[in-house]
């Protein structure tokens, strides 16, 4: 959500910021409606003062036995005018809010221009893609050959974009989630939260999923929403709160199931489990002082990167361009992992600094240490990381010539000490 004072102060700059996202100018129209709204409220106050004076005049006249019919008629007319002014102001206020809540965040100056992912900027790479002395397979080829990744039974149960994992692969997925959540809570200072998977309208609105992205979500028959990411409940823990400055930053994490309709993904990644309606993800959320959010953004991205490094995966850090940056984000770093079977880089973590954009929507504030000044917090979120995509990357990176999959050493404690998944006695 945007501050109207920003639009009033420099509408041209606001429109220029929207233009970077390919959006038309809106500041003049919003300011015009806001001017009309404030004029209606000013007139309303004036009419209220006149009506109060008339009420006193009528009361005094009645005490003196005077005829007050004319004054009473005038007061009734003022009442009707005031009701019309209140309705006009409320309509304008609703129109302005409806426009503002559908406008994305203002991009950071460091975000490069560009309309799509082709303009993203690679900032660095960790590791080198492994050289195989055989043709590496994709994850679904490996999983189906092992009999541990099944798509037809999942489709029978739930339809397309679901996957059934069995035996050692199901355990490997669980091991990945447990490893990540333990790393972030033990070494990175995040507090683990077990979050609701169903939330209400206000919670979805607070982080920017509603109203613009309703078609990307699953809604229950009683009006609740399945979370697309644990960012939604974690960030909304600050909704409506007045936090003490000394309590910042709040660093929260959750391992949860996530649900997305993938409404705009028709025909994309239809094979395998890259793009699913249901998946697990470890989410990182930070609630910070405005002065600290840029440093926290770097820290969060590094925390996600340590997961990938520990798993022995090759990955790179990418700064998203204007056209590829999400609705609520001012700046986003993606971590892209190398998938040998695909021969391609694929996003596995997205870490965003939303500045005060979400905080304004959910009225999340803090009181400075001096006890006087109050400001909105900054919110950040990132994948730490997507469990399903990590499973894909581990399978393709650690695959062996015989079709088995070596278990990364860091995961073996969660795998009962097993070092390999395959059709062998060692499985």
Short mmCIF file of C-alpha atoms in Angstrom, two decimals:
data_model
loop_
_atom_site.label_atom_id
_atom_site.label_comp_id
_atom_site.label_asym_id
_atom_site.label_seq_id
_atom_site.Cartn_x
_atom_site.Cartn_y
_atom_site.Cartn_z
CA UNK A 1 0.00 0.00 0.00
CA UNK A 2 1.24 3.46 -0.82
CA UNK A 3 1.20 6.64 1.25
CA UNK A 4 -1.02 9.28 -0.37
CA UNK A 5 1.36 11.96 0.84
CA UNK A 6 3.97 10.53 -1.53
CA UNK A 7 1.66 10.98 -4.51
CA UNK A 8 0.70 14.49 -3.45
CA UNK A 9 4.34 15.49 -2.95
CA UNK A 10 5.69 14.16 -6.27
CA UNK A 11 3.18 12.46 -8.51
CA UNK A 12 5.56 12.52 -11.47
CA UNK A 13 8.15 10.49 -9.57
CA UNK A 14 5.49 7.99 -8.52
CA UNK A 15 4.30 7.57 -12.11
CA UNK A 16 7.89 7.17 -13.28
CA UNK A 17 8.33 4.36 -10.73
CA UNK A 18 5.21 2.60 -12.02
CA UNK A 19 6.39 3.04 -15.60
CA UNK A 20 9.42 0.88 -14.76
CA UNK A 21 6.93 -1.94 -14.21
CA UNK A 22 5.15 -1.15 -17.49
CA UNK A 23 2.15 0.52 -15.82
CA UNK A 24 0.38 3.72 -16.94
CA UNK A 25 0.39 6.95 -14.88
CA UNK A 26 -2.18 7.15 -12.10
CA UNK A 27 -0.98 9.85 -9.69
CA UNK A 28 -2.96 12.78 -11.15
CA UNK A 29 -6.20 10.83 -11.12
CA UNK A 30 -5.69 9.61 -7.54
CA UNK A 31 -4.69 13.05 -6.29
CA UNK A 32 -7.72 14.59 -8.02
CA UNK A 33 -10.05 12.14 -6.31
CA UNK A 34 -8.27 12.70 -3.01
CA UNK A 35 -8.66 16.48 -3.41
CA UNK A 36 -12.38 16.00 -4.01
CA UNK A 37 -12.62 13.71 -0.98
CA UNK A 38 -10.86 16.19 1.29
CA UNK A 39 -13.01 19.04 -0.06
CA UNK A 40 -16.14 17.03 0.78
CA UNK A 41 -14.85 16.40 4.29
CA UNK A 42 -14.03 20.09 4.76
CA UNK A 43 -17.52 21.10 3.62
CA UNK A 44 -18.96 18.43 5.89
CA UNK A 45 -17.16 19.94 8.88
CA UNK A 46 -18.44 23.38 7.94
CA UNK A 47 -22.00 22.08 7.61
CA UNK A 48 -21.66 20.30 10.95
CA UNK A 49 -20.64 23.57 12.57
CA UNK A 50 -23.65 25.35 10.98
CA UNK A 51 -25.98 22.58 12.12
CA UNK A 52 -24.61 22.76 15.67
CA UNK A 53 -25.23 26.52 15.69
CA UNK A 54 -28.77 25.99 14.41
CA UNK A 55 -29.41 23.37 17.07
CA UNK A 56 -28.42 25.86 19.76
CA UNK A 57 -30.59 28.54 18.11
CA UNK A 58 -33.58 26.17 17.98
CA UNK A 59 -33.12 25.18 21.61
CA UNK A 60 -32.94 28.78 22.79
CA UNK A 61 -35.98 29.74 20.64
CA UNK A 62 -38.07 26.94 22.08
CA UNK A 63 -37.20 28.02 25.62
CA UNK A 64 -38.41 31.54 24.77
CA UNK A 65 -41.57 30.20 23.12
CA UNK A 66 -40.56 31.38 19.63
CA UNK A 67 -41.56 29.81 16.32
CA UNK A 68 -38.54 27.64 15.26
CA UNK A 69 -40.05 25.96 12.21
CA UNK A 70 -37.85 27.79 9.70
CA UNK A 71 -34.68 26.96 11.63
CA UNK A 72 -35.77 23.34 11.98
CA UNK A 73 -36.37 23.10 8.23
CA UNK A 74 -32.96 24.57 7.59
CA UNK A 75 -31.38 22.05 10.00
CA UNK A 76 -33.16 19.18 8.23
CA UNK A 77 -31.82 20.42 4.91
CA UNK A 78 -28.30 20.56 6.34
CA UNK A 79 -28.68 17.01 7.64
CA UNK A 80 -29.54 15.77 4.14
CA UNK A 81 -26.58 17.68 2.65
CA UNK A 82 -24.25 16.19 5.28
CA UNK A 83 -25.42 12.66 4.56
CA UNK A 84 -24.76 13.23 0.86
CA UNK A 85 -21.28 14.61 1.63
CA UNK A 86 -20.49 11.64 3.88
CA UNK A 87 -21.58 9.22 1.17
CA UNK A 88 -19.54 11.05 -1.49
CA UNK A 89 -16.43 11.10 0.71
CA UNK A 90 -16.83 7.40 1.54
CA UNK A 91 -17.22 6.49 -2.15
CA UNK A 92 -14.13 8.48 -3.10
CA UNK A 93 -12.18 6.94 -0.22
CA UNK A 94 -13.18 3.44 -1.35
CA UNK A 95 -12.27 4.20 -4.97
CA UNK A 96 -8.85 5.54 -3.97
CA UNK A 97 -8.14 2.55 -1.74
CA UNK A 98 -9.26 0.10 -4.44
CA UNK A 99 -6.82 1.72 -6.87
CA UNK A 100 -3.91 1.91 -4.44
CA UNK A 101 -4.22 -1.67 -3.20
CA UNK A 102 -3.75 -3.00 -6.75
CA UNK A 103 -0.58 -0.98 -7.41
CA UNK A 104 2.75 -2.78 -6.88
CA UNK A 105 5.57 -1.63 -4.68
CA UNK A 106 7.99 1.07 -5.83
CA UNK A 107 11.19 -0.54 -7.07
CA UNK A 108 14.56 0.10 -5.52
CA UNK A 109 16.86 2.28 -7.62
CA UNK A 110 19.31 -0.64 -7.93
CA UNK A 111 16.75 -2.83 -9.72
CA UNK A 112 17.69 -3.00 -13.42
CA UNK A 113 15.19 -2.05 -16.09
CA UNK A 114 13.76 -4.79 -18.26
CA UNK A 115 10.49 -6.44 -19.11
CA UNK A 116 11.20 -10.08 -18.26
CA UNK A 117 13.74 -12.51 -16.83
CA UNK A 118 16.08 -12.01 -19.78
CA UNK A 119 17.09 -8.68 -18.21
CA UNK A 120 17.93 -10.17 -14.80
CA UNK A 121 21.52 -9.68 -13.67
CA UNK A 122 23.72 -12.55 -12.46
CA UNK A 123 25.71 -11.29 -9.47
CA UNK A 124 27.77 -14.35 -8.67
CA UNK A 125 28.03 -18.13 -8.72
CA UNK A 126 28.93 -20.75 -6.13
CA UNK A 127 30.35 -24.01 -7.45
CA UNK A 128 30.81 -25.37 -10.94
CA UNK A 129 28.34 -27.66 -12.72
CA UNK A 130 29.50 -31.24 -12.30
CA UNK A 131 30.88 -33.07 -15.32
CA UNK A 132 29.26 -36.50 -15.79
CA UNK A 133 30.79 -39.36 -17.74
CA UNK A 134 27.25 -40.39 -18.68
CA UNK A 135 24.17 -38.54 -19.90
CA UNK A 136 22.51 -37.15 -16.74
CA UNK A 137 18.80 -37.79 -16.36
CA UNK A 138 16.03 -35.51 -15.19
CA UNK A 139 14.53 -36.04 -11.75
CA UNK A 140 11.34 -37.67 -12.98
CA UNK A 141 13.30 -40.16 -15.08
CA UNK A 142 15.38 -41.09 -12.05
CA UNK A 143 12.43 -41.23 -9.68
CA UNK A 144 10.20 -43.29 -11.97
CA UNK A 145 13.01 -45.76 -12.73
CA UNK A 146 13.48 -46.27 -8.99
CA UNK A 147 9.75 -46.73 -8.53
CA UNK A 148 9.80 -44.02 -5.85
CA UNK A 149 8.31 -41.04 -7.72
CA UNK A 150 4.87 -41.61 -9.21
CA UNK A 151 2.62 -39.28 -11.15
CA UNK A 152 -0.26 -41.46 -12.37
CA UNK A 153 -1.34 -42.55 -8.86
CA UNK A 154 -1.12 -38.91 -7.73
CA UNK A 155 -3.26 -37.83 -10.70
CA UNK A 156 -5.80 -40.53 -9.82
CA UNK A 157 -6.01 -39.16 -6.29
CA UNK A 158 -5.92 -35.42 -6.98
CA UNK A 159 -5.44 -34.57 -10.66
CA UNK A 160 -2.56 -32.95 -12.53
CA UNK A 161 0.40 -31.22 -10.85
CA UNK A 162 0.63 -33.58 -7.89
CA UNK A 163 3.37 -36.11 -7.12
CA UNK A 164 3.48 -39.25 -5.00
CA UNK A 165 6.82 -39.97 -3.32
CA UNK A 166 7.49 -43.39 -1.82
CA UNK A 167 10.00 -44.99 0.46
CA UNK A 168 13.49 -43.53 0.40
CA UNK A 169 12.53 -40.52 -1.75
CA UNK A 170 9.72 -39.59 0.65
CA UNK A 171 12.26 -39.86 3.45
CA UNK A 172 14.77 -37.77 1.51
CA UNK A 173 12.19 -35.02 1.07
CA UNK A 174 11.46 -35.11 4.80
CA UNK A 175 15.20 -35.07 5.56
CA UNK A 176 15.66 -31.96 3.43
CA UNK A 177 12.94 -30.07 5.29
CA UNK A 178 14.26 -31.12 8.70
CA UNK A 179 17.84 -30.21 7.78
CA UNK A 180 16.82 -26.76 6.57
CA UNK A 181 14.62 -25.86 9.53
CA UNK A 182 17.27 -27.07 11.99
CA UNK A 183 19.99 -25.06 10.21
CA UNK A 184 17.98 -21.84 10.27
CA UNK A 185 16.93 -22.16 13.90
CA UNK A 186 20.24 -23.47 15.24
CA UNK A 187 22.76 -21.45 13.22
CA UNK A 188 20.89 -18.49 11.74
CA UNK A 189 18.84 -17.27 14.70
CA UNK A 190 15.33 -17.79 13.29
CA UNK A 191 12.45 -18.77 15.57
CA UNK A 192 10.47 -21.74 14.32
CA UNK A 193 6.71 -21.22 14.08
CA UNK A 194 4.09 -23.87 13.28
CA UNK A 195 1.61 -21.83 11.24
CA UNK A 196 -2.03 -22.31 10.19
CA UNK A 197 -2.35 -23.48 6.60
CA UNK A 198 -5.75 -21.78 6.31
CA UNK A 199 -6.07 -18.01 6.76
CA UNK A 200 -8.72 -15.31 6.41
CA UNK A 201 -9.15 -12.47 3.91
CA UNK A 202 -7.38 -9.89 6.08
CA UNK A 203 -4.28 -12.06 6.36
CA UNK A 204 -4.07 -12.59 2.60
CA UNK A 205 -4.65 -8.87 2.06
CA UNK A 206 -1.87 -7.89 4.45
CA UNK A 207 0.92 -9.48 2.41
CA UNK A 208 -0.54 -8.45 -0.96
CA UNK A 209 -2.09 -11.69 -2.24
CA UNK A 210 -5.56 -10.11 -2.18
CA UNK A 211 -7.29 -8.69 -4.05
CA UNK A 212 -5.04 -8.83 -7.11
CA UNK A 213 -3.99 -12.49 -7.09
CA UNK A 214 -7.13 -14.29 -5.97
CA UNK A 215 -7.09 -16.56 -9.04
CA UNK A 216 -3.67 -17.91 -8.02
CA UNK A 217 -5.03 -19.13 -4.68
CA UNK A 218 -7.19 -21.97 -3.41
CA UNK A 219 -10.26 -20.95 -1.40
CA UNK A 220 -12.34 -23.18 0.86
CA UNK A 221 -16.12 -23.30 0.93
CA UNK A 222 -16.20 -21.37 4.22
CA UNK A 223 -14.22 -18.43 2.80
CA UNK A 224 -10.74 -19.25 4.10
CA UNK A 225 -7.65 -19.47 1.90
CA UNK A 226 -4.93 -22.13 1.68
CA UNK A 227 -1.60 -20.38 2.12
CA UNK A 228 0.61 -20.07 -1.00
CA UNK A 229 3.63 -19.69 1.30
CA UNK A 230 4.25 -19.43 5.05
CA UNK A 231 5.26 -15.82 4.38
CA UNK A 232 1.55 -15.00 4.70
CA UNK A 233 0.93 -16.10 8.31
CA UNK A 234 4.47 -15.35 9.50
CA UNK A 235 4.48 -11.73 8.28
CA UNK A 236 0.95 -11.13 9.53
CA UNK A 237 2.04 -11.92 13.08
CA UNK A 238 3.05 -8.23 13.08
CA UNK A 239 -0.33 -7.06 11.72
CA UNK A 240 -1.89 -4.34 13.87
CA UNK A 241 1.00 -4.51 16.33
CA UNK A 242 3.00 -1.70 17.91
CA UNK A 243 6.40 -3.31 18.40
CA UNK A 244 9.16 -1.99 20.62
CA UNK A 245 12.25 -0.92 18.68
CA UNK A 246 14.41 -3.08 20.93
CA UNK A 247 12.42 -6.17 19.80
CA UNK A 248 13.59 -5.74 16.20
CA UNK A 249 14.53 -7.61 14.15
CA UNK A 250 12.07 -10.48 14.43
CA UNK A 251 13.37 -13.48 12.50
CA UNK A 252 10.79 -16.20 11.92
CA UNK A 253 10.82 -19.46 9.99
CA UNK A 254 8.36 -22.23 9.18
CA UNK A 255 8.39 -25.53 7.32
CA UNK A 256 4.94 -25.81 5.80
CA UNK A 257 2.91 -27.16 2.96
CA UNK A 258 2.06 -24.50 0.36
CA UNK A 259 -0.78 -24.43 -2.15
CA UNK A 260 -0.97 -22.60 -5.48
CA UNK A 261 -3.46 -22.87 -8.30
CA UNK A 262 -0.77 -22.07 -10.92
CA UNK A 263 -3.50 -20.30 -12.90
CA UNK A 264 -0.97 -18.62 -15.19
CA UNK A 265 1.25 -21.65 -15.70
CA UNK A 266 -0.73 -23.61 -18.29
CA UNK A 267 1.64 -25.67 -20.38
CA UNK A 268 4.73 -24.83 -18.28
CA UNK A 269 6.77 -27.53 -16.51
CA UNK A 270 4.06 -30.13 -17.00
CA UNK A 271 6.46 -33.04 -16.51
CA UNK A 272 7.93 -33.81 -13.13
CA UNK A 273 7.45 -31.90 -9.89
CA UNK A 274 8.92 -28.47 -10.64
CA UNK A 275 5.55 -26.71 -10.60
CA UNK A 276 3.01 -28.26 -8.26
CA UNK A 277 -0.31 -27.33 -6.69
CA UNK A 278 1.02 -28.56 -3.33
CA UNK A 279 4.61 -28.45 -2.15
CA UNK A 280 6.72 -27.94 0.97
CA UNK A 281 8.90 -24.95 1.62
CA UNK A 282 10.97 -23.52 4.43
CA UNK A 283 10.11 -19.82 4.65
CA UNK A 284 12.22 -17.07 6.21
CA UNK A 285 10.60 -13.81 7.36
CA UNK A 286 12.22 -10.78 8.98
CA UNK A 287 10.48 -7.80 10.57
CA UNK A 288 13.05 -5.02 10.84
CA UNK A 289 13.80 -1.39 11.56
CA UNK A 290 13.73 0.56 8.25
CA UNK A 291 17.42 1.44 8.59
CA UNK A 292 18.36 -2.25 8.80
CA UNK A 293 16.31 -3.86 6.03
CA UNK A 294 18.93 -3.68 3.28
CA UNK A 295 21.50 -5.41 5.49
CA UNK A 296 18.88 -7.93 6.55
CA UNK A 297 18.14 -8.64 2.88
CA UNK A 298 21.79 -9.56 2.33
CA UNK A 299 21.82 -11.70 5.46
CA UNK A 300 18.64 -13.58 4.51
CA UNK A 301 19.95 -14.35 1.03
CA UNK A 302 23.19 -15.67 2.52
CA UNK A 303 21.23 -17.92 4.89
CA UNK A 304 19.38 -19.45 1.94
CA UNK A 305 22.65 -19.85 0.06
CA UNK A 306 24.22 -21.79 2.93
CA UNK A 307 21.53 -24.43 2.55
CA UNK A 308 22.45 -24.98 -1.09
CA UNK A 309 26.19 -24.95 -0.41
CA UNK A 310 25.81 -27.52 2.36
CA UNK A 311 23.90 -29.78 -0.05
CA UNK A 312 26.76 -29.59 -2.55
CA UNK A 313 24.64 -27.84 -5.19
CA UNK A 314 25.86 -25.36 -7.77
CA UNK A 315 23.89 -22.13 -7.66
CA UNK A 316 24.03 -18.50 -8.63
CA UNK A 317 22.64 -15.26 -7.23
CA UNK A 318 20.49 -13.12 -9.53
CA UNK A 319 19.12 -9.59 -9.13
CA UNK A 320 15.66 -9.50 -10.68
CA UNK A 321 14.82 -6.78 -13.18
CA UNK A 322 11.81 -4.47 -12.99
CA UNK A 323 9.55 -6.69 -15.05
CA UNK A 324 10.38 -9.84 -13.07
CA UNK A 325 10.14 -8.38 -9.55
CA UNK A 326 7.06 -9.45 -7.60
CA UNK A 327 4.12 -7.25 -6.63
CA UNK A 328 5.09 -6.59 -2.99
CA UNK A 329 8.86 -6.46 -3.45
CA UNK A 330 11.07 -3.40 -3.80
CA UNK A 331 14.07 -5.59 -4.64
CA UNK A 332 14.48 -9.35 -5.04
CA UNK A 333 17.43 -11.70 -5.21
CA UNK A 334 16.79 -15.13 -6.69
CA UNK A 335 19.04 -18.09 -6.06
CA UNK A 336 19.04 -20.33 -9.11
CA UNK A 337 20.30 -23.91 -8.86
CA UNK A 338 21.91 -25.81 -11.71
CA UNK A 339 19.91 -28.90 -12.74
CA UNK A 340 22.21 -31.24 -14.71
CA UNK A 341 19.33 -33.32 -16.08
CA UNK A 342 17.65 -30.24 -17.53
CA UNK A 343 20.92 -28.54 -18.35
CA UNK A 344 19.40 -25.32 -17.01
CA UNK A 345 19.32 -22.90 -14.09
CA UNK A 346 16.07 -22.92 -12.13
CA UNK A 347 14.93 -20.68 -9.29
CA UNK A 348 15.04 -22.40 -5.90
CA UNK A 349 14.87 -19.40 -3.57
CA UNK A 350 13.52 -15.88 -3.88
CA UNK A 351 14.46 -13.33 -1.18
CA UNK A 352 12.65 -9.99 -1.21
CA UNK A 353 12.81 -6.71 0.69
CA UNK A 354 9.28 -5.29 0.74
CA UNK A 355 10.26 -2.16 2.72
CA UNK A 356 7.10 -0.72 4.36
CA UNK A 357 4.72 -1.81 1.57
CA UNK A 358 3.20 -4.77 3.42
CA UNK A 359 3.48 -3.03 6.79
CA UNK A 360 1.20 -0.24 5.58
CA UNK A 361 -1.37 -2.75 4.39
CA UNK A 362 -1.38 -4.54 7.75
CA UNK A 363 -0.63 -1.51 9.96
CA UNK A 364 2.52 -3.04 11.46
CA UNK A 365 4.49 -0.38 13.34
CA UNK A 366 7.16 0.11 15.96
CA UNK A 367 7.76 2.75 18.61
CA UNK A 368 11.26 4.21 18.73
CA UNK A 369 13.41 3.82 21.80
CA UNK A 370 12.72 7.45 22.75
CA UNK A 371 9.10 6.45 23.30
CA UNK A 372 7.82 9.20 21.02
CA UNK A 373 8.18 8.59 17.29
CA UNK A 374 6.27 5.80 15.53
CA UNK A 375 6.97 4.33 12.08
CA UNK A 376 6.07 1.33 9.96
CA UNK A 377 8.41 -1.65 10.12
CA UNK A 378 10.03 -3.14 7.05
CA UNK A 379 9.21 -6.72 6.08
CA UNK A 380 11.34 -9.25 4.22
CA UNK A 381 10.67 -12.79 3.08
CA UNK A 382 12.62 -15.54 1.39
CA UNK A 383 12.65 -19.24 0.63
CA UNK A 384 15.08 -21.06 2.78
CA UNK A 385 14.51 -23.09 0.52
CA UNK A 386 11.76 -24.78 -1.56
CA UNK A 387 11.94 -28.42 -0.44
CA UNK A 388 10.59 -29.99 -3.62
CA UNK A 389 13.00 -28.09 -5.82
CA UNK A 390 15.85 -28.97 -3.47
CA UNK A 391 14.87 -32.62 -3.84
CA UNK A 392 14.98 -32.26 -7.63
CA UNK A 393 18.40 -30.59 -7.46
CA UNK A 394 19.82 -33.22 -5.12
CA UNK A 395 18.51 -36.04 -7.29
CA UNK A 396 19.95 -34.61 -10.50
CA UNK A 397 23.25 -33.42 -8.98
CA UNK A 398 23.98 -36.55 -6.94
CA UNK A 399 22.78 -39.12 -9.50
CA UNK A 400 25.03 -42.05 -10.33
CA UNK A 401 25.63 -43.91 -13.58
CA UNK A 402 23.56 -46.90 -12.39
CA UNK A 403 20.51 -44.70 -11.73
CA UNK A 404 20.98 -44.58 -7.98
CA UNK A 405 21.25 -41.33 -6.03
CA UNK A 406 23.99 -40.60 -3.52
CA UNK A 407 22.76 -38.95 -0.33
CA UNK A 408 24.62 -35.71 0.46
CA UNK A 409 26.63 -36.24 3.66
CA UNK A 410 24.80 -33.45 5.48
CA UNK A 411 21.48 -35.30 5.08
CA UNK A 412 22.62 -38.75 6.19
CA UNK A 413 21.75 -38.26 9.89
CA UNK A 414 18.11 -37.82 8.82
CA UNK A 415 18.36 -40.84 6.50
CA UNK A 416 19.35 -43.38 9.14
CA UNK A 417 22.93 -43.18 7.95
CA UNK A 418 22.09 -44.35 4.43
CA UNK A 419 24.44 -42.96 1.78
CA UNK A 420 22.57 -44.06 -1.34
CA UNK A 421 19.08 -44.47 -2.75
CA UNK A 422 18.78 -47.17 -5.35
CA UNK A 423 17.57 -50.63 -6.23
CA UNK A 424 20.31 -52.26 -4.15
CA UNK A 425 20.53 -53.87 -0.72
CA UNK A 426 21.97 -50.56 0.55
CA UNK A 427 18.62 -48.77 -0.05
#
